[in-house]
Amino acid sequence: MHLTRPRIFGLIAVIATLLVLAGTVSFPALERHYMRQQAEKDAVPLKLAVEGLRAAVDRYAPLPALIAERSTLIDLLNNPDDAALVAAVNEDLRQTAATVRASDVYLMDISGLTIAAASYREPGSFLGRNFNYQTYFTQALNGALSSFSVYGTTTGERGYFYAAPVEDGERIVGVLAVKFNVSAFESIWRGANSEFMVADRNDFVFMSSRPDWHFRAMRPLSDATLRLIAQNLQYPIDRIELLPITVRPLDADARLVTIEGETRETYILTAQRLADLDWTMSSLSPLGPATLSALRSMLIAGLTGLLLLGALLAYLLKQARQTEALAREKEAKRLLEAAVAERTTDLETALGDLRQTQTDLIQAGKLSALGQMSAALSHEFNQPLAAVKSYADNAGAFLDRGRVAEAKDNITRISKMADRMATISAHLRNFARRPQQATGPLLLNAVVQDALAVIDMRLTSEGGEIAYTPPKSEIWVTGGHVRLQQVIVNLINNALDAMADQPERIVDLRIENTRLQVRDTGPGIEHDAIANIFDPFFTTKAPGKGLGLGLSISFNIVSDFGGTLSAANHPDGGAVFTVTLQPATPMEVAAQ
Ligand code: ADP
C-alpha cells in the first residue's frame, strides 16, 4: 500500500490511541505491582519496630522484682501506720522512678491498697487507691515474679505496668508495681515514613504513631469483650470508638486499608504478630510512592513510546518523501520524453522540408545547368548555321550567274562549317559519356612534350612562351596518354586565353614527382569563379569563345586516373592549376 502523508498521520494517531488505552488499562495493575513491592520493603522497618518494642518491654521486666527486695518496703507493709516510714518509702520510690524514668512506682498491701507511691506529691496520685481488680495485681499476689500488661487507666493515660510480689520470707506481704507511660514507646516511631500501630487480641489499638487512632477498635467489640474491659477498667470504655477502616487484600502478607478520618487515607498494611504478648503490630505506609513509581514507569514507557512513534513517523515520512520524489522524477522524465518526442517530430518534419528544399534546389540547379548548356550550344551551333545559310545563299546566287568557281568556294566553306559543328558535337558526346578507357604507366615528360608540340602552332601565331625544364629522372605515372595530353593542352590554352591582354605572356610548367603545375602571368581566377570553375558549362568567356567544358572534362579525366586537379591563385599573381597523378608501380613500368 502506498503511504501518503495523511495515511501516515492517521496510522500514528491510531497507534498512539492504542498505546494510551493500553497504558490506562494497565495502570492499576502496575500500581498494585509497586504496592506489593512497597509492602515487601515495609517488612524491614516493621521488623525493626517490633524488635524495638519488645526490647523496651523486656528492658523493664526485672525492675519491680529488684525494687521489691528492699527491706524498707517489708517494714512499711508490716507497719503501715508509721508516718515517718511512709514518708521515707514515698521519697525512696520517687527517686527510683525519677532514675528509671517510670511514670510511677507504688507499693500495695495484700488488699490492693496503695500505701506508698512515687507520685505521692502529685494530684491524682495512686496513693490510697485500691487496685485489687487489676490483673497485674492478682497475678503478682499469686506469686508470679513479674507480670505485666497494658491498661488504660481512669486518668486516661495509657500505661504499661510491671508488678512483682513483695515477700517477707516465704510470705507474700504486698505487691510492687512500676508504671511506664506508653507514649515513651511510641516516641521512637516518630520520623518514620510509615505509621505504626499496635493492637491487642481484640484488634483494639492502644499504641500508634497517630494519636487520633489511640483507643480505637478496628472491628466492633463483642458485648462479652466490652463487659470484660469494663470489669477490668482496662480502657476508658466511654472513649472506645470504631476506627472506620475498610480492608482489601493486596497479597499474602499485605493488605490495602482505607481509613476515614478527617480525610480519607489509604495505606499499605503489613502486620507482624507478637505471639507471647498476643499483640499485632502493623506498619501502614502511604500509597504515594507506589503511585508515583507507577506513574514514573508509565511516563518512561510513554516517553519511550513517543520516541519510537516519532522515529516511526520520521521514517515513514522519509519513505513517503522518497516515493513522492521518485514519482516527481518519473513525471519529469515522462514530460522530458514527451518533449523530446515532440522535438524529434518537429526535427523530422524540418528535415523532410530540408530534403524537399534540397531536391528542389538540385532540380533548380539542373535546370540552370541545362539553361547554361542550351545557351552555350545554341550559340555554338547558331553561328556556323547562320554562316552555312549565307554560304548556301551565296552559292545559289553564284550558280545562277554561272560563276561556278565562287559557288564551289562557298560550298567548301559550308563543308568546313559542318566539320566544325561535328567537332563540337563530338566534344559534347565525349562529355556526355566518358568511355572507360584503359590506363597504364606513362612517362610524364613524354606526354608534356607531345602537348607542347600541339600548342606550338598557337604560340607561333599568337606569341607567348612556355617555360619548362624537363625532370632529371624518369617519372612514371598512371593514366592514358592522349587524354592526359588533352588535359595539359587544355590548361595551357586556358592560360594563354587568360594572358591575351598581358604584355608578358609566360606559361610556367613544372614537374615535381608526379605533380604537374601550370602557372600563368594572367589576372588570376575571378574570386566568385573559383567555386564553380570545374562545373560543366561554366565560363566567363565571351559567347563563341568558350563552352565552359574544358576544365570540367579535364577534372573528370584526372579523376578517372585516380588523380586530382585543383585550381588556385598564386600569391605573386596569376592562376595555378595543379594535376596530381598516381605514380605507376615498378611492376607496371617493367611490364611496359
Ligand atoms: P572555357 O575555357 O570554355 O571558358 P573552361 O572550363 O576551360 O571553359 O574554363 C572555365 C572558366 O575558367 C573560364 O571561362 C575562365 O573564367 C576560368 N579560367 C580557366 N583557366 C583560367 C586561367 N588560366 N586564368 C584565369 N581564369 C581561368
Coordinates of C-alpha atoms and ligand atoms in Angstrom, one line a residue:
M1 CA 0.0 0.0 0.0
H2 CA 1.3 3.5 -0.8
L3 CA 1.6 5.5 2.4
T4 CA 0.6 9.1 1.8
R5 CA 1.1 11.8 4.5
P6 CA -2.5 11.7 5.8
R7 CA -2.4 8.0 6.0
I8 CA 0.9 8.1 7.9
F9 CA -0.6 10.6 10.4
G10 CA -3.7 8.5 10.7
L11 CA -1.7 5.4 11.4
I12 CA 0.4 7.2 14.0
A13 CA -2.8 8.5 15.7
V14 CA -4.3 5.0 15.9
I15 CA -1.1 3.6 17.4
A16 CA -0.9 6.5 19.9
T17 CA -4.5 6.0 20.9
L18 CA -3.9 2.2 21.3
L19 CA -0.8 2.9 23.5
V20 CA -2.8 5.4 25.6
L21 CA -5.6 2.9 26.0
A22 CA -3.1 0.1 26.9
G23 CA -1.5 2.5 29.5
T24 CA -4.8 3.4 31.0
V25 CA -5.9 -0.3 31.3
S26 CA -2.6 -1.5 32.7
F27 CA -2.0 1.4 35.1
P28 CA -3.9 -0.2 38.1
A29 CA -2.0 -3.5 37.7
L30 CA 1.3 -1.5 37.6
E31 CA 0.3 0.4 40.7
R32 CA -0.5 -2.8 42.5
H33 CA 2.8 -4.2 41.5
Y34 CA 4.6 -1.2 43.1
M35 CA 2.3 -1.6 46.2
R36 CA 3.4 -5.1 46.6
Q37 CA 7.0 -4.1 46.2
Q38 CA 6.4 -1.4 48.9
A39 CA 4.8 -4.0 51.2
E40 CA 7.9 -6.1 50.8
K41 CA 10.1 -3.1 51.7
D42 CA 7.9 -2.2 54.7
A43 CA 8.5 -5.6 56.2
V44 CA 12.0 -4.5 57.3
P45 CA 11.2 -1.3 59.3
L46 CA 8.2 -3.2 60.8
K47 CA 10.5 -6.0 62.0
L48 CA 12.8 -3.4 63.5
A49 CA 9.9 -1.6 65.2
V50 CA 8.6 -4.9 66.6
E51 CA 12.1 -5.7 67.9
G52 CA 12.4 -2.2 69.4
L53 CA 9.1 -2.6 71.2
R54 CA 9.9 -6.0 72.5
A55 CA 13.3 -4.7 73.8
A56 CA 11.6 -1.8 75.5
V57 CA 9.1 -4.0 77.1
D58 CA 11.7 -6.6 78.2
R59 CA 14.1 -4.0 79.5
Y60 CA 11.9 -3.1 82.5
A61 CA 10.6 -6.5 83.2
P62 CA 13.0 -7.3 86.1
L63 CA 12.6 -3.9 87.6
P64 CA 9.7 -4.5 90.1
A65 CA 11.3 -7.7 91.5
L66 CA 14.6 -5.8 92.2
I67 CA 12.8 -2.9 93.9
A68 CA 10.6 -5.4 95.9
E69 CA 13.8 -6.7 97.6
R70 CA 14.2 -3.5 99.6
S71 CA 13.6 -4.2 103.3
T72 CA 12.0 -0.8 103.9
L73 CA 9.1 -2.0 101.9
I74 CA 8.5 -5.0 104.1
D75 CA 9.0 -2.8 107.1
L76 CA 6.3 -0.4 105.9
L77 CA 4.0 -3.3 105.0
N78 CA 4.4 -4.6 108.5
N79 CA 3.9 -1.0 110.0
P80 CA 1.6 0.8 107.5
D81 CA 0.8 3.5 110.0
D82 CA 4.4 4.6 110.6
A83 CA 4.2 8.1 109.1
A84 CA 7.9 8.6 109.1
L85 CA 8.4 5.2 107.3
V86 CA 5.7 6.1 104.8
A87 CA 7.4 9.4 104.1
A88 CA 10.8 7.7 103.7
V89 CA 9.4 5.0 101.4
N90 CA 7.5 7.6 99.4
E91 CA 10.6 9.6 98.8
D92 CA 12.7 6.5 98.1
L93 CA 10.2 5.4 95.4
R94 CA 10.0 8.9 93.9
Q95 CA 13.8 8.9 93.4
T96 CA 13.7 5.4 91.9
A97 CA 11.0 6.4 89.5
A98 CA 13.0 9.5 88.5
T99 CA 16.1 7.4 87.9
V100 CA 14.4 4.8 85.7
R101 CA 12.0 7.4 84.2
A102 CA 9.0 5.5 85.2
S103 CA 5.8 7.4 85.5
D104 CA 5.1 5.8 88.8
V105 CA 6.4 3.3 91.3
Y106 CA 4.0 2.2 94.0
L107 CA 3.5 -0.3 96.8
M108 CA 0.2 -2.1 97.6
D109 CA -0.6 -4.2 100.5
I110 CA -2.3 -7.6 100.0
S111 CA -5.8 -6.0 99.9
G112 CA -4.7 -3.9 96.9
L113 CA -4.5 -0.6 98.7
T114 CA -1.7 1.6 97.7
I115 CA 0.3 2.6 100.8
A116 CA 3.3 4.3 99.2
A117 CA 3.8 5.8 95.7
A118 CA 6.4 7.8 93.8
S119 CA 3.6 10.2 92.8
Y120 CA 2.7 10.9 96.4
R121 CA 3.1 14.6 96.0
E122 CA 1.2 14.9 92.7
P123 CA -2.5 15.4 92.3
G124 CA -4.3 12.3 91.2
S125 CA -1.7 10.2 92.9
F126 CA -2.2 6.5 93.2
L127 CA -1.7 6.8 97.0
G128 CA -4.7 5.5 98.9
R129 CA -6.2 3.8 95.8
N130 CA -7.1 0.2 95.6
F131 CA -6.0 -1.8 92.5
N132 CA -7.1 -5.3 93.6
Y133 CA -9.2 -5.6 90.4
Q134 CA -6.1 -5.2 88.2
T135 CA -4.8 -8.4 86.6
Y136 CA -1.2 -7.5 87.3
F137 CA -2.0 -7.2 91.0
T138 CA -3.8 -10.5 91.3
Q139 CA -1.0 -12.2 89.2
A140 CA 1.7 -10.8 91.5
L141 CA -0.2 -11.6 94.6
N142 CA -0.4 -15.2 93.3
G143 CA 3.4 -15.3 93.4
A144 CA 4.3 -14.6 89.8
L145 CA 7.7 -13.0 89.9
S146 CA 6.7 -10.3 87.5
S147 CA 3.6 -9.8 85.4
F148 CA 2.7 -7.1 83.1
S149 CA 0.0 -6.0 80.9
V150 CA -1.2 -2.8 79.4
Y151 CA -4.2 -0.9 80.6
G152 CA -5.9 2.3 80.2
T153 CA -6.5 3.9 83.5
T154 CA -9.1 6.1 84.9
T155 CA -6.7 9.0 84.4
G156 CA -7.0 8.4 80.7
E157 CA -3.3 8.0 80.4
R158 CA -2.1 4.8 78.7
G159 CA 0.2 3.0 81.0
Y160 CA 2.3 -0.1 80.9
F161 CA 2.5 -1.9 84.2
Y162 CA 5.0 -4.3 85.7
A163 CA 4.3 -5.9 89.1
A164 CA 6.2 -8.2 91.5
P165 CA 5.2 -9.7 94.8
V166 CA 6.9 -8.3 98.0
E167 CA 7.9 -11.3 100.0
D168 CA 8.7 -11.5 103.7
G169 CA 10.4 -14.8 103.9
E170 CA 8.1 -17.3 102.3
R171 CA 5.1 -15.0 102.8
I172 CA 3.7 -12.6 100.2
V173 CA 3.0 -9.4 102.1
G174 CA 2.4 -6.9 99.2
V175 CA 2.8 -6.1 95.6
L176 CA 5.2 -3.5 94.0
A177 CA 4.2 -2.1 90.6
V178 CA 6.0 0.1 88.1
K179 CA 4.1 2.1 85.6
F180 CA 5.6 3.5 82.3
N181 CA 3.9 5.9 80.0
V182 CA 3.1 4.1 76.7
S183 CA 4.0 7.2 74.8
A184 CA 7.6 6.6 75.7
F185 CA 7.5 3.5 73.4
E186 CA 5.8 5.4 70.7
S187 CA 8.3 8.2 70.5
I188 CA 10.8 6.0 68.7
W189 CA 8.4 5.7 65.7
R190 CA 8.4 9.3 65.1
G191 CA 10.1 10.4 61.9
A192 CA 9.5 7.1 60.1
N193 CA 7.9 7.2 56.6
S194 CA 5.2 4.8 57.7
E195 CA 2.6 4.9 60.5
F196 CA 2.7 2.2 63.2
M197 CA 0.0 0.8 65.4
V198 CA -0.2 -2.0 68.0
A199 CA -3.5 -3.7 68.7
D200 CA -4.4 -6.4 71.2
R201 CA -6.2 -9.6 70.5
N202 CA -9.4 -7.8 70.1
D203 CA -7.9 -5.6 67.4
F204 CA -8.1 -2.7 69.8
V205 CA -5.5 -0.1 69.1
F206 CA -3.7 1.0 72.2
M207 CA -0.4 2.3 70.7
S208 CA 0.0 4.2 67.5
S209 CA 2.2 6.8 65.9
R210 CA -1.1 8.5 65.1
P211 CA -2.6 9.9 68.4
D212 CA -6.1 10.0 66.7
W213 CA -6.0 6.2 66.4
H214 CA -5.5 5.6 70.1
F215 CA -8.2 3.7 71.8
R216 CA -9.9 2.9 68.5
A217 CA -11.2 -0.6 67.7
M218 CA -10.6 -1.9 64.2
R219 CA -13.7 -4.1 64.4
P220 CA -16.8 -3.9 66.6
L221 CA -16.1 -5.3 70.0
S222 CA -18.4 -8.0 71.2
D223 CA -20.6 -7.5 74.3
A224 CA -18.6 -10.1 76.2
T225 CA -15.4 -8.2 75.4
L226 CA -16.9 -4.9 76.3
R227 CA -18.0 -6.4 79.6
L228 CA -14.5 -7.7 80.4
I229 CA -13.0 -4.3 79.6
A230 CA -15.5 -2.6 81.8
Q231 CA -14.9 -5.1 84.6
N232 CA -11.1 -4.7 84.5
L233 CA -11.4 -0.9 84.0
Q234 CA -8.8 -1.7 81.3
Y235 CA -9.8 1.1 78.9
P236 CA -11.9 4.2 79.3
I237 CA -15.0 2.4 77.9
D238 CA -16.7 5.7 77.1
R239 CA -13.9 6.7 74.7
I240 CA -13.8 3.5 72.7
E241 CA -14.7 4.3 69.2
L242 CA -14.7 2.2 66.0
L243 CA -11.9 3.1 63.5
P244 CA -13.8 3.4 60.1
I245 CA -11.5 1.1 58.2
T246 CA -12.0 -0.9 55.0
V247 CA -9.6 -3.6 54.1
R248 CA -8.8 -5.1 50.7
P249 CA -6.3 -7.9 50.2
L250 CA -3.1 -7.0 48.4
D251 CA -1.1 -10.2 48.7
A252 CA -0.5 -13.0 51.2
D253 CA 1.3 -10.7 53.7
A254 CA -0.2 -7.3 53.0
R255 CA -3.5 -5.5 52.7
L256 CA -4.8 -2.2 51.4
V257 CA -6.6 -0.3 54.2
T258 CA -8.6 2.8 53.8
I259 CA -9.2 4.8 57.0
E260 CA -11.8 7.5 57.1
G261 CA -10.7 10.2 59.4
E262 CA -10.8 13.9 58.8
T263 CA -9.5 12.9 55.4
R264 CA -9.8 9.6 53.7
E265 CA -6.4 7.9 53.5
T266 CA -5.3 4.6 52.0
Y267 CA -2.3 2.7 53.3
I268 CA -0.4 -0.5 52.5
L269 CA -0.7 -2.5 55.7
T270 CA 1.9 -5.1 56.7
A271 CA 1.5 -6.8 60.1
Q272 CA 3.5 -8.9 62.4
R273 CA 2.2 -10.8 65.5
L274 CA 3.9 -10.8 68.9
A275 CA 2.5 -14.2 69.9
D276 CA 3.6 -14.2 73.6
L277 CA 2.0 -10.8 74.2
D278 CA -1.0 -11.5 72.0
W279 CA -0.4 -8.2 70.2
T280 CA -0.3 -7.4 66.5
M281 CA 2.0 -4.6 65.3
S282 CA 1.2 -3.1 61.9
S283 CA 3.0 -0.7 59.6
L284 CA 0.9 1.5 57.4
S285 CA 2.8 3.1 54.6
P286 CA 1.2 5.7 52.3
L287 CA 0.3 4.8 48.7
G288 CA 2.0 7.9 47.3
P289 CA 5.4 6.3 46.5
A290 CA 3.9 3.3 44.8
T291 CA 1.5 5.5 42.7
L292 CA 4.5 7.8 41.9
S293 CA 6.6 4.8 40.8
A294 CA 3.8 3.5 38.7
L295 CA 3.4 7.0 37.2
R296 CA 7.1 7.3 36.6
S297 CA 7.2 3.9 34.9
M298 CA 4.2 4.8 32.8
L299 CA 5.8 8.1 31.9
I300 CA 9.1 6.4 30.9
A301 CA 7.1 3.9 28.8
G302 CA 5.0 6.7 27.4
L303 CA 8.1 8.8 26.5
T304 CA 9.8 5.7 25.0
G305 CA 6.6 5.0 23.0
L306 CA 6.5 8.7 22.0
L307 CA 10.1 8.5 20.9
L308 CA 9.6 5.3 18.9
L309 CA 6.4 6.7 17.4
G310 CA 8.4 9.9 16.5
A311 CA 11.1 7.7 14.9
L312 CA 8.5 5.7 13.1
L313 CA 6.8 8.9 11.9
A314 CA 10.1 10.3 10.7
Y315 CA 10.9 7.0 8.9
L316 CA 7.5 6.8 7.2
L317 CA 7.6 10.5 6.2
K318 CA 11.1 10.0 4.7
Q319 CA 9.8 6.9 2.8
A320 CA 6.8 9.0 1.6
R321 CA 9.1 11.8 0.6
Q322 CA 11.3 9.4 -1.3
T323 CA 8.3 7.9 -3.0
E324 CA 7.0 11.3 -3.9
A325 CA 10.4 12.4 -5.2
L326 CA 10.5 9.2 -7.3
A327 CA 7.1 9.9 -8.7
R328 CA 8.1 13.5 -9.4
E329 CA 11.3 12.3 -11.1
K330 CA 9.2 9.8 -13.2
E331 CA 6.8 12.5 -14.1
A332 CA 9.7 14.9 -15.1
K333 CA 11.2 12.0 -17.1
R334 CA 7.9 11.4 -18.8
L335 CA 7.5 15.1 -19.6
L336 CA 11.0 15.2 -20.9
E337 CA 10.5 12.2 -23.1
A338 CA 7.3 13.7 -24.4
A339 CA 9.1 17.0 -25.1
V340 CA 12.0 15.1 -26.8
A341 CA 9.4 13.1 -28.9
E342 CA 7.7 16.3 -29.9
R343 CA 11.1 17.9 -30.8
T344 CA 12.1 14.8 -32.7
T345 CA 8.8 15.0 -34.7
D346 CA 9.5 18.7 -35.3
L347 CA 13.0 18.0 -36.4
E348 CA 11.9 15.2 -38.7
T349 CA 9.4 17.5 -40.3
A350 CA 12.1 20.1 -40.6
L351 CA 14.4 17.5 -42.1
G352 CA 11.7 16.5 -44.6
D353 CA 11.3 20.1 -45.5
L354 CA 15.0 20.5 -45.9
R355 CA 15.2 17.4 -48.1
Q356 CA 12.4 18.7 -50.2
T357 CA 14.2 22.1 -50.5
Q358 CA 17.4 20.3 -51.4
T359 CA 15.6 18.3 -54.0
D360 CA 14.0 21.5 -55.3
L361 CA 17.4 23.2 -55.3
I362 CA 19.0 20.3 -57.2
Q363 CA 16.2 20.4 -59.7
A364 CA 16.7 24.2 -60.0
G365 CA 20.5 23.7 -60.3
K366 CA 19.9 21.1 -63.1
L367 CA 17.6 23.5 -64.8
S368 CA 20.1 26.3 -64.5
A369 CA 22.9 24.0 -65.9
L370 CA 20.5 23.0 -68.7
G371 CA 19.9 26.7 -69.3
Q372 CA 23.6 27.4 -69.4
M373 CA 24.1 24.5 -71.7
S374 CA 21.3 25.5 -74.0
A375 CA 22.6 29.0 -74.2
A376 CA 26.1 27.8 -75.0
L377 CA 25.0 25.2 -77.5
S378 CA 22.6 27.4 -79.3
H379 CA 25.3 30.0 -79.7
E380 CA 27.9 27.4 -80.8
F381 CA 25.6 26.0 -83.4
N382 CA 23.7 29.2 -84.4
Q383 CA 26.8 31.0 -85.5
P384 CA 28.0 28.2 -88.0
L385 CA 24.4 27.6 -89.0
A386 CA 24.0 31.3 -89.9
A387 CA 27.2 31.1 -91.8
V388 CA 26.1 27.9 -93.6
K389 CA 22.9 29.7 -94.6
S390 CA 24.7 32.7 -96.0
Y391 CA 27.2 30.5 -97.9
A392 CA 24.4 28.4 -99.3
D393 CA 22.6 31.5 -100.5
N394 CA 25.8 32.9 -102.0
A395 CA 26.5 29.5 -103.7
G396 CA 23.0 29.6 -105.2
A397 CA 23.4 33.2 -106.5
F398 CA 26.9 32.4 -108.0
L399 CA 25.4 29.3 -109.7
D400 CA 22.6 31.4 -111.1
R401 CA 25.1 33.7 -112.6
G402 CA 27.2 30.8 -113.8
R403 CA 30.1 31.6 -111.6
V404 CA 30.9 28.0 -110.6
A405 CA 34.3 28.7 -109.0
E406 CA 32.8 31.1 -106.5
A407 CA 29.9 28.8 -105.8
K408 CA 32.3 25.9 -105.2
D409 CA 34.3 28.1 -102.8
N410 CA 31.1 28.8 -100.8
I411 CA 30.2 25.1 -100.7
T412 CA 33.7 24.3 -99.4
R413 CA 33.1 26.8 -96.6
I414 CA 29.8 25.1 -95.8
S415 CA 31.6 21.8 -95.6
K416 CA 34.1 23.3 -93.2
M417 CA 31.3 24.7 -91.1
A418 CA 29.8 21.2 -90.9
D419 CA 33.1 19.8 -89.8
R420 CA 33.3 22.4 -87.1
M421 CA 29.8 21.5 -85.9
A422 CA 30.8 17.8 -86.0
T423 CA 33.8 18.6 -83.7
I424 CA 31.5 20.4 -81.2
S425 CA 29.1 17.5 -81.3
A426 CA 32.0 15.0 -80.7
H427 CA 33.1 17.2 -77.8
L428 CA 29.7 17.0 -76.3
R429 CA 29.5 13.3 -76.8
N430 CA 32.8 12.8 -75.1
F431 CA 31.5 14.8 -72.1
A432 CA 28.1 13.0 -72.0
R433 CA 29.5 9.5 -71.9
R434 CA 33.1 9.2 -70.8
P435 CA 34.1 5.8 -72.2
Q436 CA 36.1 3.8 -69.7
Q437 CA 39.4 3.7 -71.5
A438 CA 42.3 1.7 -70.2
T439 CA 45.0 3.4 -68.1
G440 CA 48.6 2.4 -67.9
P441 CA 52.1 3.7 -66.9
L442 CA 53.1 6.9 -68.7
L443 CA 56.4 8.8 -68.8
L444 CA 55.1 12.2 -67.7
N445 CA 57.7 14.1 -69.6
A446 CA 56.8 12.4 -72.9
V447 CA 53.1 13.4 -72.5
V448 CA 54.2 17.0 -71.8
Q449 CA 56.4 17.1 -74.9
D450 CA 53.5 15.9 -77.1
A451 CA 51.2 18.5 -75.6
L452 CA 53.8 21.3 -76.2
A453 CA 54.0 20.2 -79.8
V454 CA 50.3 20.7 -80.2
I455 CA 50.5 24.1 -78.6
D456 CA 53.5 25.2 -80.6
M457 CA 51.3 26.3 -83.6
R458 CA 49.3 28.7 -81.4
L459 CA 52.4 30.1 -79.8
T460 CA 53.9 30.8 -83.2
S461 CA 50.8 32.7 -84.4
E462 CA 49.8 34.5 -81.1
G463 CA 53.0 34.9 -79.3
G464 CA 53.7 33.9 -75.6
E465 CA 56.2 31.5 -74.3
I466 CA 56.4 28.3 -72.3
A467 CA 59.0 27.9 -69.5
Y468 CA 59.6 24.2 -69.0
T469 CA 62.5 22.3 -67.6
P470 CA 62.0 18.5 -68.0
P471 CA 62.6 16.5 -64.8
K472 CA 66.1 15.0 -64.4
S473 CA 64.8 11.5 -63.8
E474 CA 62.0 9.5 -65.4
I475 CA 58.7 10.0 -63.8
W476 CA 56.1 7.3 -64.4
V477 CA 52.5 8.0 -63.7
T478 CA 49.2 6.2 -64.2
G479 CA 46.9 7.4 -66.9
G480 CA 46.0 7.5 -70.7
H481 CA 48.5 9.2 -73.0
V482 CA 46.0 11.0 -75.3
R483 CA 43.7 12.1 -72.5
L484 CA 46.4 13.4 -70.2
Q485 CA 47.8 15.3 -73.2
Q486 CA 44.3 16.8 -73.8
V487 CA 44.3 18.0 -70.1
I488 CA 47.7 19.6 -70.4
V489 CA 46.8 21.3 -73.8
N490 CA 43.6 22.5 -72.2
L491 CA 45.3 24.0 -69.2
I492 CA 48.0 25.7 -71.4
N493 CA 45.2 27.0 -73.8
N494 CA 43.3 28.5 -70.8
A495 CA 46.5 30.1 -69.5
L496 CA 47.2 31.7 -72.9
D497 CA 43.5 32.8 -73.1
A498 CA 43.8 34.5 -69.7
M499 CA 47.1 36.3 -70.7
A500 CA 45.7 37.5 -74.0
D501 CA 45.9 41.2 -72.9
Q502 CA 49.1 40.9 -70.9
P503 CA 52.3 42.4 -72.2
E504 CA 54.3 39.5 -70.8
R505 CA 52.9 36.1 -71.5
I506 CA 54.7 33.2 -69.8
V507 CA 53.3 29.8 -69.0
D508 CA 55.4 28.2 -66.3
L509 CA 55.3 24.4 -66.5
R510 CA 56.8 22.4 -63.6
I511 CA 57.0 18.7 -62.7
E512 CA 57.6 17.7 -59.1
N513 CA 57.4 14.0 -58.7
T514 CA 54.0 13.0 -60.0
R515 CA 52.7 16.6 -59.8
L516 CA 52.4 18.9 -62.7
Q517 CA 51.9 22.6 -62.2
V518 CA 50.7 25.1 -64.8
R519 CA 51.1 28.7 -63.8
D520 CA 50.5 31.8 -65.9
T521 CA 51.1 35.5 -65.5
G522 CA 47.4 36.4 -66.2
P523 CA 45.0 38.2 -63.9
G524 CA 44.2 35.0 -61.9
I525 CA 40.9 33.4 -61.4
E526 CA 38.0 35.7 -60.5
H527 CA 37.1 35.4 -56.9
D528 CA 33.5 34.3 -57.5
A529 CA 34.5 31.8 -60.2
I530 CA 36.8 29.7 -58.0
A531 CA 33.9 27.7 -56.5
N532 CA 32.3 26.8 -59.9
I533 CA 35.3 26.7 -62.1
F534 CA 35.1 22.9 -62.6
D535 CA 31.3 23.0 -63.3
P536 CA 30.3 22.0 -66.8
F537 CA 29.3 25.0 -69.0
F538 CA 30.8 27.5 -66.5
T539 CA 32.6 30.1 -68.5
T540 CA 33.5 33.8 -68.2
K541 CA 34.5 34.0 -71.8
A542 CA 32.6 35.9 -74.4
P543 CA 29.9 33.9 -76.3
G544 CA 31.6 31.9 -79.0
K545 CA 34.9 31.9 -77.2
G546 CA 34.3 29.1 -74.8
L547 CA 31.8 26.3 -74.0
G548 CA 32.8 26.1 -70.3
L549 CA 33.5 22.3 -70.7
G550 CA 37.4 22.3 -70.8
L551 CA 38.1 22.2 -67.1
S552 CA 35.1 20.0 -66.3
I553 CA 36.3 17.4 -68.8
S554 CA 39.9 17.7 -67.5
F555 CA 38.7 17.3 -64.0
N556 CA 36.9 14.1 -64.8
I557 CA 39.8 12.7 -66.8
V558 CA 42.3 13.2 -64.0
S559 CA 39.7 11.7 -61.6
D560 CA 39.5 8.7 -63.9
F561 CA 43.3 8.3 -63.5
G562 CA 42.8 8.3 -59.7
G563 CA 44.4 11.7 -59.5
T564 CA 43.3 15.2 -58.6
L565 CA 43.0 18.6 -60.4
S566 CA 42.9 21.8 -58.3
A567 CA 42.8 25.5 -59.1
A568 CA 44.2 28.4 -57.0
N569 CA 45.7 31.9 -57.4
H570 CA 49.4 32.3 -56.9
P571 CA 50.4 34.8 -54.2
D572 CA 52.5 36.6 -56.7
G573 CA 49.7 36.8 -59.2
G574 CA 48.4 34.5 -61.9
A575 CA 46.5 31.3 -61.7
V576 CA 48.0 27.9 -60.8
F577 CA 46.5 24.6 -61.9
T578 CA 47.9 21.5 -60.3
V579 CA 47.5 18.0 -61.7
T580 CA 48.5 15.3 -59.1
L581 CA 48.7 11.8 -60.5
Q582 CA 49.2 8.3 -59.1
P583 CA 52.7 7.0 -59.6
A584 CA 52.9 3.9 -61.8
T585 CA 54.2 0.8 -59.8
P586 CA 57.6 -0.6 -60.8
M587 CA 55.9 -3.8 -61.9
E588 CA 53.7 -1.9 -64.3
V589 CA 56.6 0.0 -65.6
A590 CA 58.6 -3.2 -66.1
A591 CA 55.8 -4.7 -67.9
Q592 CA 55.7 -1.7 -70.3
Ligands
ADP1 P1 36.2 27.9 -71.3 O1 37.6 27.9 -71.5 O2 35.4 27.4 -72.5 O3 35.5 29.1 -70.7 P2 36.9 26.1 -69.2 O4 36.2 25.1 -68.4 O5 38.2 25.7 -69.8 O6 35.9 26.7 -70.2 O7 37.2 27.3 -68.2 C1 36.2 27.8 -67.4 C2 36.5 29.2 -66.9 O8 37.6 29.1 -66.0 C3 37.0 30.2 -67.9 O9 35.9 30.8 -68.6 C4 37.7 31.2 -67.0 O10 36.9 32.1 -66.5 C5 38.3 30.3 -66.0 N1 39.7 30.0 -66.2 C6 40.2 28.9 -66.8 N2 41.6 28.9 -66.8 C7 41.9 30.2 -66.3 C8 43.2 30.9 -66.1 N3 44.4 30.3 -66.5 N4 43.2 32.1 -65.6 C9 42.0 32.7 -65.3 N5 40.8 32.1 -65.4 C10 40.8 30.9 -65.9

